[in-house]
Amino acid sequence: MREQEFMDKLSETRRFIIEKVNIEPQMGVILGSGLGGFVDLIEDKVVIPYQEIPNFPVSTVEGHKGQLVFGKVLGKTVVAMQGRFHFYEGYSMQSVTFPVRVMQVLGVSGLIVTNAAGGINPAYRPGDLILIKDHINMMGDNPLRGANLSNLGPRFPDLSEGYDLEWRQKALTIAREVGIHPQEGVYAAMSGPSYESPAEIRFLRTIGADLVGMSTVPEVIIANHGGMRVLGISCVTNMAAGILSQRLSHAEVMETAERIEKQFVRFVQALVKGLA
Ligand code: HPA
């Protein structure tokens, strides 16, 4: 897509949204698999299904609702993505990250990104919430590939604090206040949709990854390009392939995500209040 065409689409989407929604979101929240319960805490809600939003891709995967939810959480204005777009579904990197661009042009200055991930670090247990401190992009693509949209950010954005240090420190304090003691970790993004092989997991462990998943990195790259601060949280839904002598299933991933959902939702609520 040409630059001007993309900017025009973005403006069209923005106009559609600001006609329906009269709050200006301060904070964006991307809700991962089975973690959508956060939207129940949003007050004065305006819900827009993705199908209704011009230029939005449409989500297909099980456990993903597919709507933008605008409103207030403990007095802070938010826009939450209930359901995200995955590279493995066949979308381009540009489509996967389009909603983050929309957040950017709506004036969002901070983003909380969540996901379900496999635990590689043997100190993790299924059900742990981990603060992402850095990432490794193993997806074989980058959402910024192509002409730079110089109105939206720099050609070569710095990712040395892709996950804002001050926010991570605040998040640790906030976590303790809600009774959680998260560890920090490096998230490796694979394109999926097959889960990793045990050899791939040994490789990822060797290169410094603590967690593995199939999302988040494209959105975080775009958020950084657009000048947003980012906080990332993974819910360890399973130990990665070969770490335990047991097979992986999407059912296990969803079960763990559901088991942890209440705690997770409380944490994100406290984060929105404390960081926005
Ligand atoms: N691998 C990749 N993505 C995942 C996993 C995993 O083990 N668990 C949840 N998402």
mmCIF file of N, CA and C in Angstrom, residues 2 5 44 52 70 81 100 109 133-134 166 190 194 201 203 210 233 265:
data_model
loop_
_atom_site.group_PDB
_atom_site.id
_atom_site.type_symbol
_atom_site.label_atom_id
_atom_site.label_comp_id
_atom_site.label_asym_id
_atom_site.label_seq_id
_atom_site.Cartn_x
_atom_site.Cartn_y
_atom_site.Cartn_z
ATOM 1 N N ARG A 2 0.503 2.210 -0.835
ATOM 2 C CA ARG A 2 1.288 3.451 -0.881
ATOM 3 C C ARG A 2 1.079 4.253 0.394
ATOM 4 N N GLU A 5 -2.063 6.403 0.596
ATOM 5 C CA GLU A 5 -3.255 5.540 0.703
ATOM 6 C C GLU A 5 -3.424 5.066 2.156
ATOM 7 N N ASP A 44 -18.939 3.288 31.259
ATOM 8 C CA ASP A 44 -19.389 4.193 30.172
ATOM 9 C C ASP A 44 -18.892 3.676 28.823
ATOM 10 N N GLU A 52 -17.339 -3.572 11.904
ATOM 11 C CA GLU A 52 -17.966 -2.288 11.582
ATOM 12 C C GLU A 52 -16.948 -1.184 11.314
ATOM 13 N N PHE A 70 -14.186 1.211 24.195
ATOM 14 C CA PHE A 70 -13.754 2.503 24.741
ATOM 15 C C PHE A 70 -14.487 2.759 26.051
ATOM 16 N N MET A 81 -8.513 -3.514 23.022
ATOM 17 C CA MET A 81 -8.747 -4.451 21.909
ATOM 18 C C MET A 81 -9.097 -5.786 22.526
ATOM 19 N N VAL A 100 -3.002 -0.503 16.328
ATOM 20 C CA VAL A 100 -2.075 0.303 17.135
ATOM 21 C C VAL A 100 -1.874 1.670 16.480
ATOM 22 N N SER A 109 -1.137 7.488 24.357
ATOM 23 C CA SER A 109 0.303 7.683 24.574
ATOM 24 C C SER A 109 0.968 6.511 25.293
ATOM 25 N N LYS A 133 10.501 -7.738 29.603
ATOM 26 C CA LYS A 133 11.531 -6.695 29.694
ATOM 27 C C LYS A 133 12.191 -6.428 28.349
ATOM 28 N N ASP A 134 12.035 -7.379 27.408
ATOM 29 C CA ASP A 134 12.630 -7.189 26.084
ATOM 30 C C ASP A 134 12.056 -8.284 25.180
ATOM 31 N N GLU A 166 10.772 2.687 33.387
ATOM 32 C CA GLU A 166 10.058 3.305 34.514
ATOM 33 C C GLU A 166 8.704 2.607 34.732
ATOM 34 N N MET A 190 7.442 -16.049 17.620
ATOM 35 C CA MET A 190 7.515 -16.949 16.471
ATOM 36 C C MET A 190 6.281 -16.701 15.615
ATOM 37 N N SER A 194 1.993 -23.506 14.215
ATOM 38 C CA SER A 194 2.407 -24.701 14.948
ATOM 39 C C SER A 194 3.157 -24.240 16.189
ATOM 40 N N ILE A 201 12.851 -24.729 20.935
ATOM 41 C CA ILE A 201 12.797 -24.172 22.297
ATOM 42 C C ILE A 201 14.195 -24.164 22.929
ATOM 43 N N PHE A 203 16.935 -23.852 21.308
ATOM 44 C CA PHE A 203 17.583 -22.729 20.611
ATOM 45 C C PHE A 203 17.163 -21.385 21.238
ATOM 46 N N ASP A 210 12.962 -16.205 27.565
ATOM 47 C CA ASP A 210 12.311 -16.816 28.730
ATOM 48 C C ASP A 210 10.892 -17.268 28.418
ATOM 49 N N ILE A 233 2.800 -7.780 29.377
ATOM 50 C CA ILE A 233 2.618 -8.833 30.383
ATOM 51 C C ILE A 233 2.265 -10.136 29.680
ATOM 52 N N VAL A 265 -6.867 -9.604 35.388
ATOM 53 C CA VAL A 265 -7.727 -8.450 35.131
ATOM 54 C C VAL A 265 -7.552 -7.405 36.240
#
